[in-house]
Short mmCIF file of C-alpha atoms and ligand atoms in Angstrom, two decimals:
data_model
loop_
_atom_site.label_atom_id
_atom_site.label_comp_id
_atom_site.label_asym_id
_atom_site.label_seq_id
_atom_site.Cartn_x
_atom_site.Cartn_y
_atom_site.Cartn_z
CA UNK A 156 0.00 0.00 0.00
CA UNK A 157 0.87 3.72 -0.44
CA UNK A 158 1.37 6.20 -2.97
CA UNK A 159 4.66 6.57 -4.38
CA UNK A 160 5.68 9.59 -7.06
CA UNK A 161 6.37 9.47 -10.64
CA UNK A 162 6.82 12.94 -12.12
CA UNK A 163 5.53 15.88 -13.71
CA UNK A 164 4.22 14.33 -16.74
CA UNK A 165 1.76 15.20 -19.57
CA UNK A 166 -1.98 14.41 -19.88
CA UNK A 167 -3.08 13.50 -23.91
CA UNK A 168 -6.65 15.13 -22.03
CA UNK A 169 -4.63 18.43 -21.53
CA UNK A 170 -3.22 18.41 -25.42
CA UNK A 171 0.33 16.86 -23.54
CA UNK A 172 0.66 19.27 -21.13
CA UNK A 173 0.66 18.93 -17.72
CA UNK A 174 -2.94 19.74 -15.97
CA UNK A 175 -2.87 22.02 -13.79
CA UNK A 176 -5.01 23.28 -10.55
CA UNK A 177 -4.81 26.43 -8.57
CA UNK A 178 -1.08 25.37 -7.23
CA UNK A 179 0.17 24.65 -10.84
CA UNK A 180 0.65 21.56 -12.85
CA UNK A 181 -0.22 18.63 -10.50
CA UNK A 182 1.92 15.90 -10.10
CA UNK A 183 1.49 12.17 -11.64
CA UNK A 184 1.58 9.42 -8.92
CA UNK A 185 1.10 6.04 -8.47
CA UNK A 186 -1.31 3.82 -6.14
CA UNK A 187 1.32 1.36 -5.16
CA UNK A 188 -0.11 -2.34 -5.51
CA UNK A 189 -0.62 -4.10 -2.47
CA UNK A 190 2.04 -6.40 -3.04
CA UNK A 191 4.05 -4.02 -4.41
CA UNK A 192 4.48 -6.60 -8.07
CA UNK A 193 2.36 -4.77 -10.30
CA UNK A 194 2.19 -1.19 -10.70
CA UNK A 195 -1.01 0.48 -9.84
CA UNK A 196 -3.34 2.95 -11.42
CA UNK A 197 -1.96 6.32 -11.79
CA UNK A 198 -3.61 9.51 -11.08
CA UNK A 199 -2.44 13.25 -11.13
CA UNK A 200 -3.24 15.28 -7.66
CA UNK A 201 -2.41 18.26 -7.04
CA UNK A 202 1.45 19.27 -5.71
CA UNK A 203 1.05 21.51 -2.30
CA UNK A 204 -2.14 20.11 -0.85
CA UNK A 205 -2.26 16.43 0.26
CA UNK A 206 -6.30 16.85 1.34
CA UNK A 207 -8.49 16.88 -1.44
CA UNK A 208 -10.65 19.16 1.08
CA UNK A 209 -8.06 21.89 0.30
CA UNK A 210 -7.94 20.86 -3.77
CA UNK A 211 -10.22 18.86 -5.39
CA UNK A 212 -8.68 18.98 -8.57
CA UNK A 213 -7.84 14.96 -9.53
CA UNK A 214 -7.26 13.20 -12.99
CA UNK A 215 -7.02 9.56 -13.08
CA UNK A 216 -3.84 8.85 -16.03
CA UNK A 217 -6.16 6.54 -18.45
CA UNK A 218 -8.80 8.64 -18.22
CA UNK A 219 -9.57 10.34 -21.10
CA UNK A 220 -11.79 13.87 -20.39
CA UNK A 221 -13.71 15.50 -23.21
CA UNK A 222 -13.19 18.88 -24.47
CA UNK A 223 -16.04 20.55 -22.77
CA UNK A 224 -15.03 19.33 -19.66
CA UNK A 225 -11.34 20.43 -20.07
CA UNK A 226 -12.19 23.86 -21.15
CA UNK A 227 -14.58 23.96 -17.65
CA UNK A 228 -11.49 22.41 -15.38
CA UNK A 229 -9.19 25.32 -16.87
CA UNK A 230 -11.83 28.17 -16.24
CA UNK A 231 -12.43 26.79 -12.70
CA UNK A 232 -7.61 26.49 -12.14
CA UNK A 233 -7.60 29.92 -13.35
CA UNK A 234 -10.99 31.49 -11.53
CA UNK A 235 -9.66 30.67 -8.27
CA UNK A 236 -7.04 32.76 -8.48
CA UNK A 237 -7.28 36.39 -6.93
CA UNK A 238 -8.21 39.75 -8.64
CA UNK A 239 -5.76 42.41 -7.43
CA UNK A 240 -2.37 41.52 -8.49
CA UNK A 241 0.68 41.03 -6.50
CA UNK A 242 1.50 44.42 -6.97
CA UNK A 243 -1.73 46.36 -6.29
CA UNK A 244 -2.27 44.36 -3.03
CA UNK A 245 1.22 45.75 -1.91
CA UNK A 246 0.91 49.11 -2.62
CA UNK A 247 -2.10 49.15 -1.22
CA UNK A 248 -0.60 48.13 2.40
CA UNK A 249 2.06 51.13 1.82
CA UNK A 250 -0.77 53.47 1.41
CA UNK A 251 -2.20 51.91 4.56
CA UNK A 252 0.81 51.73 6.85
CA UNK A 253 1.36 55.19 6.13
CA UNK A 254 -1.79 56.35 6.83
CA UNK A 255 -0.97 55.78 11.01
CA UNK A 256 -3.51 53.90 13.03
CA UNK A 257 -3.23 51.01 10.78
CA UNK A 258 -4.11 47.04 12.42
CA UNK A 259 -3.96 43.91 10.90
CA UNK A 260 -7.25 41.57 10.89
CA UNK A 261 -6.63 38.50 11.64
CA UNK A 262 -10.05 37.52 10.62
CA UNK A 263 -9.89 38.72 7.17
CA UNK A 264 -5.89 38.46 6.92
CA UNK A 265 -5.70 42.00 5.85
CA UNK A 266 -4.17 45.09 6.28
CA UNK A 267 -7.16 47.69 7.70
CA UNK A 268 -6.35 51.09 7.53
CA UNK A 269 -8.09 53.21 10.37
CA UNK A 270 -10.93 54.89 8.64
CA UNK A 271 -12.41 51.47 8.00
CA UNK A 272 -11.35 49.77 11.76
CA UNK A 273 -15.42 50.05 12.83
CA UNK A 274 -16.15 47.29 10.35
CA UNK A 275 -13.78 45.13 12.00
CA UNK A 276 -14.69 45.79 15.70
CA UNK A 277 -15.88 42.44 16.73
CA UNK A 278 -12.74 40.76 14.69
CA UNK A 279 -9.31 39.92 16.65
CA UNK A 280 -6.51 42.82 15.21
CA UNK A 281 -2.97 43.69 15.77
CA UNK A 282 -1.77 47.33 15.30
CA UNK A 283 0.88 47.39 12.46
CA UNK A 284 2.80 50.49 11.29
CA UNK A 285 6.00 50.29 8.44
CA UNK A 286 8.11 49.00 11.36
CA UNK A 287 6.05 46.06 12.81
CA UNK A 288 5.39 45.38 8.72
CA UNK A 289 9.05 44.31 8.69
CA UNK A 290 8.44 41.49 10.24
CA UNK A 291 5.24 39.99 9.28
CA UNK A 292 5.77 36.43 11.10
CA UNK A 293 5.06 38.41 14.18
CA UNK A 294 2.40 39.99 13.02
CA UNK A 295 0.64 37.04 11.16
CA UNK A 296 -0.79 34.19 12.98
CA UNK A 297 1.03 31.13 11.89
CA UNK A 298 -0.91 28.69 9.80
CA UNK A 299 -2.11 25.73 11.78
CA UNK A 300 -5.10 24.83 9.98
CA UNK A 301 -3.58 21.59 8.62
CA UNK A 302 -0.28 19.60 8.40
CA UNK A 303 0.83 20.72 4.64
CA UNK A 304 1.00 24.38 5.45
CA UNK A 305 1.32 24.77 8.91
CA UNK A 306 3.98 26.92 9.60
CA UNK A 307 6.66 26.52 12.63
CA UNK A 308 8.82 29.55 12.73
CA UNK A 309 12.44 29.04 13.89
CA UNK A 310 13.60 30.29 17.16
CA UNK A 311 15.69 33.52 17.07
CA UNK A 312 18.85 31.64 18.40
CA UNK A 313 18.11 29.47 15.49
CA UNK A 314 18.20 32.04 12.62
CA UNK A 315 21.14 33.91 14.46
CA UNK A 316 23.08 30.55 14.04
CA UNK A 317 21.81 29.74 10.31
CA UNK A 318 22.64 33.47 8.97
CA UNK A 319 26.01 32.62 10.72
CA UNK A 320 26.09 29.16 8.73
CA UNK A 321 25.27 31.12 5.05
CA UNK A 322 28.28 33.63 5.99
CA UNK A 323 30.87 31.19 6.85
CA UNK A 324 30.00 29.30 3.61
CA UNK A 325 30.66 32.48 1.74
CA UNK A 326 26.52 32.94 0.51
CA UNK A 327 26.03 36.37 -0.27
CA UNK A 328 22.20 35.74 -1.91
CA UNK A 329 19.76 33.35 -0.41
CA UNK A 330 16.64 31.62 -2.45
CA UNK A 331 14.07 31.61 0.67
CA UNK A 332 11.69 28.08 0.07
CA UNK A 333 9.23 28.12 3.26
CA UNK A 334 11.60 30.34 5.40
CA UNK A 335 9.96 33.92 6.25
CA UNK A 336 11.61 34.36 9.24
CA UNK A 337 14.53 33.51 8.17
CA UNK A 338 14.01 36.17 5.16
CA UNK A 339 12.70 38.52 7.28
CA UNK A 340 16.02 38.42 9.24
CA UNK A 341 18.06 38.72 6.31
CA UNK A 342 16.49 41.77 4.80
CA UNK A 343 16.86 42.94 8.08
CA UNK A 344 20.25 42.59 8.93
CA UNK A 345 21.32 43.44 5.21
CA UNK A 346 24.45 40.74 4.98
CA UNK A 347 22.78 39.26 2.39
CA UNK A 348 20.05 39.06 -0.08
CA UNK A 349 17.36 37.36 -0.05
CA UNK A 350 14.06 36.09 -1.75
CA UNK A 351 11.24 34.33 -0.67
CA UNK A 352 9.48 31.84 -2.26
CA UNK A 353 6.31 30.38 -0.51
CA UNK A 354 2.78 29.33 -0.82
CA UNK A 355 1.57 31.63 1.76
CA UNK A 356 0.04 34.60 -0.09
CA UNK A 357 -0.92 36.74 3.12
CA UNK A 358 3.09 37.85 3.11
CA UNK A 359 1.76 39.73 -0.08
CA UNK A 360 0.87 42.96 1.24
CA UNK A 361 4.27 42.73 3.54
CA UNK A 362 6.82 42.14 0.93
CA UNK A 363 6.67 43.74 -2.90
CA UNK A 364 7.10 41.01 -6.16
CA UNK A 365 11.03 41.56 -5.78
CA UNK A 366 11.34 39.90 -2.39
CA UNK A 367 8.80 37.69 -2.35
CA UNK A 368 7.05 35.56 -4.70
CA UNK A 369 4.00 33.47 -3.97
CA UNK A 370 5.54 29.54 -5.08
CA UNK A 371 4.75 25.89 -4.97
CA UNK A 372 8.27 24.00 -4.58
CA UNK A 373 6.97 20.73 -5.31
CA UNK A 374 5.98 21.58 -8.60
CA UNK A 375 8.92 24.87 -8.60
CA UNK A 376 5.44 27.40 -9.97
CA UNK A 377 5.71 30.81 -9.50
CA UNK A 378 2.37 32.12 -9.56
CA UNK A 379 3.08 35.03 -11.39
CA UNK A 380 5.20 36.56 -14.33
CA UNK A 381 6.46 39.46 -12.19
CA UNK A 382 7.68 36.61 -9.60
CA UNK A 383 9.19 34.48 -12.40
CA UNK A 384 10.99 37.40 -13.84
CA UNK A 385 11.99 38.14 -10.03
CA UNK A 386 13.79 34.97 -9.28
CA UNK A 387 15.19 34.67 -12.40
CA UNK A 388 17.12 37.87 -12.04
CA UNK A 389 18.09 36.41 -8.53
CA UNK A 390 19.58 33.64 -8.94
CA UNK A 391 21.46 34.28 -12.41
CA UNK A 392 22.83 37.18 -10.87
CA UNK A 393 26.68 37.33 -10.67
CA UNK A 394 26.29 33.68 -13.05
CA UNK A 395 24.69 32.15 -9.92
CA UNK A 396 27.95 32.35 -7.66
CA UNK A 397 26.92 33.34 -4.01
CA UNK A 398 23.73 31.61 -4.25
CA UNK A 399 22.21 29.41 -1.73
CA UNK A 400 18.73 28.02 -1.59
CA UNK A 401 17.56 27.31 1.71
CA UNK A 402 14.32 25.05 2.57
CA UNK A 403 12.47 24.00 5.40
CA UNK A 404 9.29 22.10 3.90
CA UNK A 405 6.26 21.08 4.91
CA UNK A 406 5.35 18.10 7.36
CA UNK A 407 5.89 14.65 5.25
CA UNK A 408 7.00 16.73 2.41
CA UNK A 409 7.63 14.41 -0.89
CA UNK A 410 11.35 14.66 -1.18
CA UNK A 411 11.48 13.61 -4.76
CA UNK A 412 9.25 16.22 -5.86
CA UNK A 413 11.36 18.46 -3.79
CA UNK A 414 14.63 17.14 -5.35
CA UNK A 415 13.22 17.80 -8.98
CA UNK A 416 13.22 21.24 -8.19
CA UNK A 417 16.13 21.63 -6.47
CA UNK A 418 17.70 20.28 -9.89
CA UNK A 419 15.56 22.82 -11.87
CA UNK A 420 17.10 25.47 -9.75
CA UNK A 421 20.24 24.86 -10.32
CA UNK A 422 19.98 24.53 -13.81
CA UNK A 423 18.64 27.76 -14.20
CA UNK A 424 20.75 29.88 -12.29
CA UNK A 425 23.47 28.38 -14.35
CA UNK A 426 25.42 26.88 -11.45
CA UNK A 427 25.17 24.52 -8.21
CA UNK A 428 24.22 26.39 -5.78
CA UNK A 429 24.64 25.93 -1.95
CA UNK A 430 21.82 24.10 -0.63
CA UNK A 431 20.52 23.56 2.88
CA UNK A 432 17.86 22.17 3.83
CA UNK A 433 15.62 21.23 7.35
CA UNK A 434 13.91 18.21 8.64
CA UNK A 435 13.95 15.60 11.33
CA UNK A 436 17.05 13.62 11.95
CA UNK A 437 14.99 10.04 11.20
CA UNK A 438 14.38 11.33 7.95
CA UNK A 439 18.46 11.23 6.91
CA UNK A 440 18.07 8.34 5.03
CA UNK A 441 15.80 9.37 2.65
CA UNK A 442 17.26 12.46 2.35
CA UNK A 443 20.64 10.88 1.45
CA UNK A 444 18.68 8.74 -1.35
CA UNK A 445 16.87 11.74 -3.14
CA UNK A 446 19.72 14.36 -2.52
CA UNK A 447 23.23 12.82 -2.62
CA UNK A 448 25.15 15.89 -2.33
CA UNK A 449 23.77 16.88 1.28
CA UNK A 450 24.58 15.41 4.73
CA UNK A 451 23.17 15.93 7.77
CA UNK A 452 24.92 18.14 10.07
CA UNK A 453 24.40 18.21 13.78
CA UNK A 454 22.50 21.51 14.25
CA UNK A 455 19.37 21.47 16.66
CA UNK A 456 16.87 23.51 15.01
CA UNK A 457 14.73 24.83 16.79
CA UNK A 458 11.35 26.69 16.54
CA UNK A 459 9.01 29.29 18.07
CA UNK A 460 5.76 27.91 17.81
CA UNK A 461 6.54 23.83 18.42
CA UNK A 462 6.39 22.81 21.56
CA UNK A 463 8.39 19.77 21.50
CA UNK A 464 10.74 20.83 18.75
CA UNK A 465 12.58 23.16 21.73
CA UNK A 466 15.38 23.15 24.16
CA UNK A 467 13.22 25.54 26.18
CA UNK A 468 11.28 23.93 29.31
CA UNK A 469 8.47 21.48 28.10
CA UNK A 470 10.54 20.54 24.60
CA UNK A 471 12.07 16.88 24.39
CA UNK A 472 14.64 15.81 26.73
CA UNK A 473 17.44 15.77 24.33
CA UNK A 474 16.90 18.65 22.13
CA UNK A 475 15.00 19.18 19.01
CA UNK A 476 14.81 16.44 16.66
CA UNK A 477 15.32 18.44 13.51
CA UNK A 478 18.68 19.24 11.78
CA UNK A 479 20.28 21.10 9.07
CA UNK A 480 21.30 19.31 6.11
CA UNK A 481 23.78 21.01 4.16
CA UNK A 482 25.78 20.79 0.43
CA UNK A 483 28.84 23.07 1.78
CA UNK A 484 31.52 21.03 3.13
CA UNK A 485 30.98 20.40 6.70
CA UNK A 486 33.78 22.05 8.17
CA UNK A 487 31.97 24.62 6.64
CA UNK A 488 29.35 24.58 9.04
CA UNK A 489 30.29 26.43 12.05
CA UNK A 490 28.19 26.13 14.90
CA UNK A 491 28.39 28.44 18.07
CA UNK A 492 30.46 26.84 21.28
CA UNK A 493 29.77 26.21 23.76
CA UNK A 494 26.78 23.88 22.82
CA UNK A 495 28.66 22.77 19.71
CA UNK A 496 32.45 21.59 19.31
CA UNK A 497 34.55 21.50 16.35
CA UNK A 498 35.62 17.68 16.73
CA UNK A 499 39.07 17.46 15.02
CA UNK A 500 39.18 13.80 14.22
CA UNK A 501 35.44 14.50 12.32
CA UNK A 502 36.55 17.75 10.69
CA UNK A 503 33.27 18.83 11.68
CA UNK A 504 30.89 20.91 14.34
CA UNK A 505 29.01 18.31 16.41
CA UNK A 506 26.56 19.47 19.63
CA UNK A 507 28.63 19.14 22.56
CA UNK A 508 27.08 15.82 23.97
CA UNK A 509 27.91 13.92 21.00
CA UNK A 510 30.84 11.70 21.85
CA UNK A 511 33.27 10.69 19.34
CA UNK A 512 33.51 6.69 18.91
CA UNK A 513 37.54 5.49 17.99
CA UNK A 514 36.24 2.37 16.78
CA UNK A 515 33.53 4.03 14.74
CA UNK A 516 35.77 6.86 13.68
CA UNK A 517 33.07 9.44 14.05
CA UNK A 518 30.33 11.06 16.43
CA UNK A 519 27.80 8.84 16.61
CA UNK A 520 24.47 10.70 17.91
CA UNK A 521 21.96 11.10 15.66
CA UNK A 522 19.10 11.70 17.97
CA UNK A 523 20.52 13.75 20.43
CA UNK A 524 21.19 10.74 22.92
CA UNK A 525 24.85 9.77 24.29
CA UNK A 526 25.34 6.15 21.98
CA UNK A 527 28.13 3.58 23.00
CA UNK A 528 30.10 1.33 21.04
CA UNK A 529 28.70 -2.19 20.99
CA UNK A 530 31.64 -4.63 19.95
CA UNK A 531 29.54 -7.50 18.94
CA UNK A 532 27.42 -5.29 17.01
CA UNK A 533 30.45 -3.11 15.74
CA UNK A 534 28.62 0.22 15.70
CA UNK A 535 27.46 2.71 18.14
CA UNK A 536 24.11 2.18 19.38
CA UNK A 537 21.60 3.95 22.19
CA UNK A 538 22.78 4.00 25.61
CA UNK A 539 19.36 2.49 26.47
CA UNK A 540 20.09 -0.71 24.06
CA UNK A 541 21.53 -3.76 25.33
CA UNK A 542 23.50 -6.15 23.12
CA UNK A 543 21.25 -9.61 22.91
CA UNK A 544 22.84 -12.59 21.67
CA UNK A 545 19.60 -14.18 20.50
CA UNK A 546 19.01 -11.88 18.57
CA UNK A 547 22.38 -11.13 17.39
CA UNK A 548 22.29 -7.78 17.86
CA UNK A 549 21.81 -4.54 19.98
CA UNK A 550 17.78 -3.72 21.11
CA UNK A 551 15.53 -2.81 23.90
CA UNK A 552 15.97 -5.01 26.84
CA UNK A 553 12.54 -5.97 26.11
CA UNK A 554 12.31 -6.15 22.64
CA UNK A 555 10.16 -9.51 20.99
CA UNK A 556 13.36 -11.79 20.89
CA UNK A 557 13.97 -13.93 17.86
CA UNK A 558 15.73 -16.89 20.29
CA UNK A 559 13.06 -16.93 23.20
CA UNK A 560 9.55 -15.79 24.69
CA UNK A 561 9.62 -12.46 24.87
CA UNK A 562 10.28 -10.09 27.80
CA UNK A 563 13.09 -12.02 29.17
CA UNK A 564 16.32 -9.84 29.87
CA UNK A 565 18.72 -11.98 27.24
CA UNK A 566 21.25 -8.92 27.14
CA UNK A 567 24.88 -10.03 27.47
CA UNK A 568 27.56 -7.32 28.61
CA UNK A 569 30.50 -9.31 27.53
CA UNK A 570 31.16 -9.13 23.13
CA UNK A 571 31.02 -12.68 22.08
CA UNK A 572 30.15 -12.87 18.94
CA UNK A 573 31.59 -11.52 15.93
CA UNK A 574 30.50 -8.32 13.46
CA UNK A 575 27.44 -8.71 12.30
CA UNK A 576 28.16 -8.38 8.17
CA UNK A 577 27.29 -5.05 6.32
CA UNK A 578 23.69 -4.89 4.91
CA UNK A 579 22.64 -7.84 7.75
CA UNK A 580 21.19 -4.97 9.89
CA UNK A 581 17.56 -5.42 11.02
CA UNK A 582 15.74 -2.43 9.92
CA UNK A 583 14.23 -0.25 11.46
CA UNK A 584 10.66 1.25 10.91
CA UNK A 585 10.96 4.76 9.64
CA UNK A 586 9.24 6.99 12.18
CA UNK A 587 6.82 9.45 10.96
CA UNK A 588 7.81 13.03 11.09
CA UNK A 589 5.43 14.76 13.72
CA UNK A 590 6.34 18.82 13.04
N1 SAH B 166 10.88 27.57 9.79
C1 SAH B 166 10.47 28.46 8.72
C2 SAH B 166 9.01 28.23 8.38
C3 SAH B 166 8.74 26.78 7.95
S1 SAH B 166 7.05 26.34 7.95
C4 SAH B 166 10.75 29.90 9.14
O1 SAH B 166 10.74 30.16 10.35
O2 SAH B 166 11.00 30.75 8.31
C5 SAH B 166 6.84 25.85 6.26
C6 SAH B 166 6.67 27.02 5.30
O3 SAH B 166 6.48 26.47 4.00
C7 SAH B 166 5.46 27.89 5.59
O4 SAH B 166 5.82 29.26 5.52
C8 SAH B 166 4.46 27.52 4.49
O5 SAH B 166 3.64 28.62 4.10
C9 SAH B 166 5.38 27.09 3.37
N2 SAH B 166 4.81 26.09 2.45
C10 SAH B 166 3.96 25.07 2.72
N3 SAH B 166 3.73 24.33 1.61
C11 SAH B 166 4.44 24.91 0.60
C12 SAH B 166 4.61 24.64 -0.78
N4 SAH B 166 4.00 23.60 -1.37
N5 SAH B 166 5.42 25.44 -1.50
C13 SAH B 166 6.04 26.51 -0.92
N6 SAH B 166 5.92 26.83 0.38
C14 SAH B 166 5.13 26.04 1.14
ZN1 ZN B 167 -11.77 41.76 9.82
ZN1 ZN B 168 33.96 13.29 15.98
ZN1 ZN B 169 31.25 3.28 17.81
ZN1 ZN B 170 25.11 -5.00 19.96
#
């Protein structure tokens, strides 16, 4: 079971293109066969929402729609986009923000000037002026409504360490994917450039079409020409040297769409760029399969708005969960002491409770926890793992056993047996990323 992704590819309905909804041509997937043998029926849905509630734009591949109703699914794609432009919205805000005595709704998600703040009386508003407008993830609520565009904003020790991260890597211009704070910053502190490309158009009336561009980076659509024209300009500026795009994506975010765009990035800015990129340490390994040229480094990131993903009272014992993964060379990737160390042997910045194993020839935490080297197992594993020698190899002390009934204590303390050969590893279930 599951759904696994094929591509953006054309639709003979949609004269070979690719069909598009309100977020831009939708991506082809496939209903994975139960068995996994035969491949199952394909069906383009659309690339930023994963609840039909939010789209309900859906093609099955072999089915073939007539005219009529293709001219009627285009009308409806195109109709739900907005009347004022980009460009009218935002001027409109300057007008407002000028005016003095300006709030924003957070009912109606709108700037209110304060000739018309009667009308929104009974609504929850903030006052906002030009300065407060700099920073509009204060200002805005953050989306919660569901998990593909919520929106957990990173801590400021977070974005202080990151915008120390793009200097030492020499990034003088960075491509913002789902990262308005960390734009906001940047404009801000005026080190670097930046642009920001997201799906959340509210940021609209905060930012003009030169720093911000309303985008779907699964499917890499700019919903505008002015924002195409924008990022172009970015990131062939200078032949694409200083560039870095920096992403932090949605909750269970499909990293081979994701990867397609990286690729289409880079290929138009003429260059690789720098890339780094956030999620969840247990999600390494499929980063590492869809985007070989990152590694995970061992940055805690942390955010505002998350209550677990914190170091702050109430977050998880051993730090937040997510990390930076990064293209730059990890020496590269300077983190501040004294929570992180440079660890010579490693050549890179580790958090300062990650041990370095001998044996292993590296720091072994992935998760935050102190590891220790198992012998018999020849890796490092959890403190909280014992080595069993029914099993063959390190697990909870009261894991279901392969050699007995389970919940007897079969951990040994002495290494008896010998290492366990490559690839024999049990797996282990990916977890599910919980932002
Ligand atoms: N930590 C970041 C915010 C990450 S939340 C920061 O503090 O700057 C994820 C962001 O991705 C949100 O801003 C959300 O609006 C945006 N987003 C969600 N789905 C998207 C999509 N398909 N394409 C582009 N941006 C998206
Ligand atoms: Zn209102
Ligand atoms: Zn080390
Ligand atoms: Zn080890
Ligand atoms: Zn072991």
């Amino acid at each position: 079971m599951g759904v696994n992704f094929v591509g953006l590819v054309p639709s003979a309905s949609f004269d070979n293109k690719v069909p598009e909804c309100p977020h831009g041509p939708m991506l082809l997937f496939e209903k994975a066969d139960d068995c996994g043998s035969k491949a199952g029926r394909q069906f383009y849905a659309c690339a930023a929402c994963r609840d039909r509630k939010q789209c309900a734009f859906f093609l099955w591949r072999d089915e073939r729609l007539p005219a009529e109703k293709v001219r009627q699914w285009r009308q409806r794609a195109a109709g739900e986009s907005r009347a004022a432009s980009h460009r009218q919205r935002y001027d409109r805000a300057r007008t407002i923000l000028s005016g003095g005595g300006a709030q924003y709704c957070l009912t109606c998600t709108a700037l209110v000037p304060a000739s018309a703040a009667a009308e929104h009386r009974s609504h929850p508003t903030r006052p906002a002026d030009t300065e407060s407008a700099r920073r509009p993830t204060q200002l805005l609520r953050p989306r919660a409504c569901n998990k593909s565009s919520a929106q957990y904003l990173f801590s400021p020790d977070t974005v202080t360490v990151l915008d120390g991260v793009l200097g030492a890597a020499g990034v003088r211009r960075v491509l913002c994917c789902g990262t308005p704070r960390l734009h906001e910053h940047l404009l801000s502190a005026g080190q670097r450039d930046s642009l920001l490309l997201d799906l959340d158009e509210r940021f609209e009336e905060f930012w003009p079409p030169e720093t911000f561009s309303v985008y779907n980076m699964f499917n890499h659509h700019l919903i505008s020409e002015e924002g195409h024209r924008a990022y172009r300009e970015f990131v062939q500026r200078d032949g694409g040297r200083g560039l870095a795009v920096f992403v932090d994506p949605p909750f269970g975010a499909r990293l081979e769409a994701l990867a397609l765009t990286l690729r289409t990035i880079a290929d138009e800015c003429g260059s690789q760029p720098a890339v780094f990129l956030v999620l969840p340490y247990f999600n390494e390994p499929d980063v590492l399969r869809n985007l070989p040229g990152l590694h995970m480094t061992d940055f805690r990131v942390e955010y505002d708005n998350h209550n677990k993903y914190t170091s702050a009272a109430g977050g998880r014992k051993f730090g937040s969960p997510v990390r930076l993964f990064a293209s730059v060379a990890p020496q590269l990737v300077t983190l501040p002491e004294p929570t992180y160390r440079l660890c010579a042997p490693c050549g890179r910045w580790v958090h300062a409770d990650n041990r370095h194993c001998d044996r292993c020839r590296s720091c072994t935490s992935k998760d935050g926890r102190p590891y220790r080297h198992c012998a018999p197992c020849g890796r490092c594993v959890k403190v909280t793992w014992q080595h069993c020698a029914a099993c063959d190899r390190c697990a909870l002390p009261d894991h279901p056993c392969a050699g007995q009934d389970r919940g007897v204590n079969r951990a040994v303390s002495a290494p008896t047996q010998p290492k366990r050969p490559a690839g024999h590893q049990p797996k282990k279930k990916p977890k599910r990323r919980r932002k």
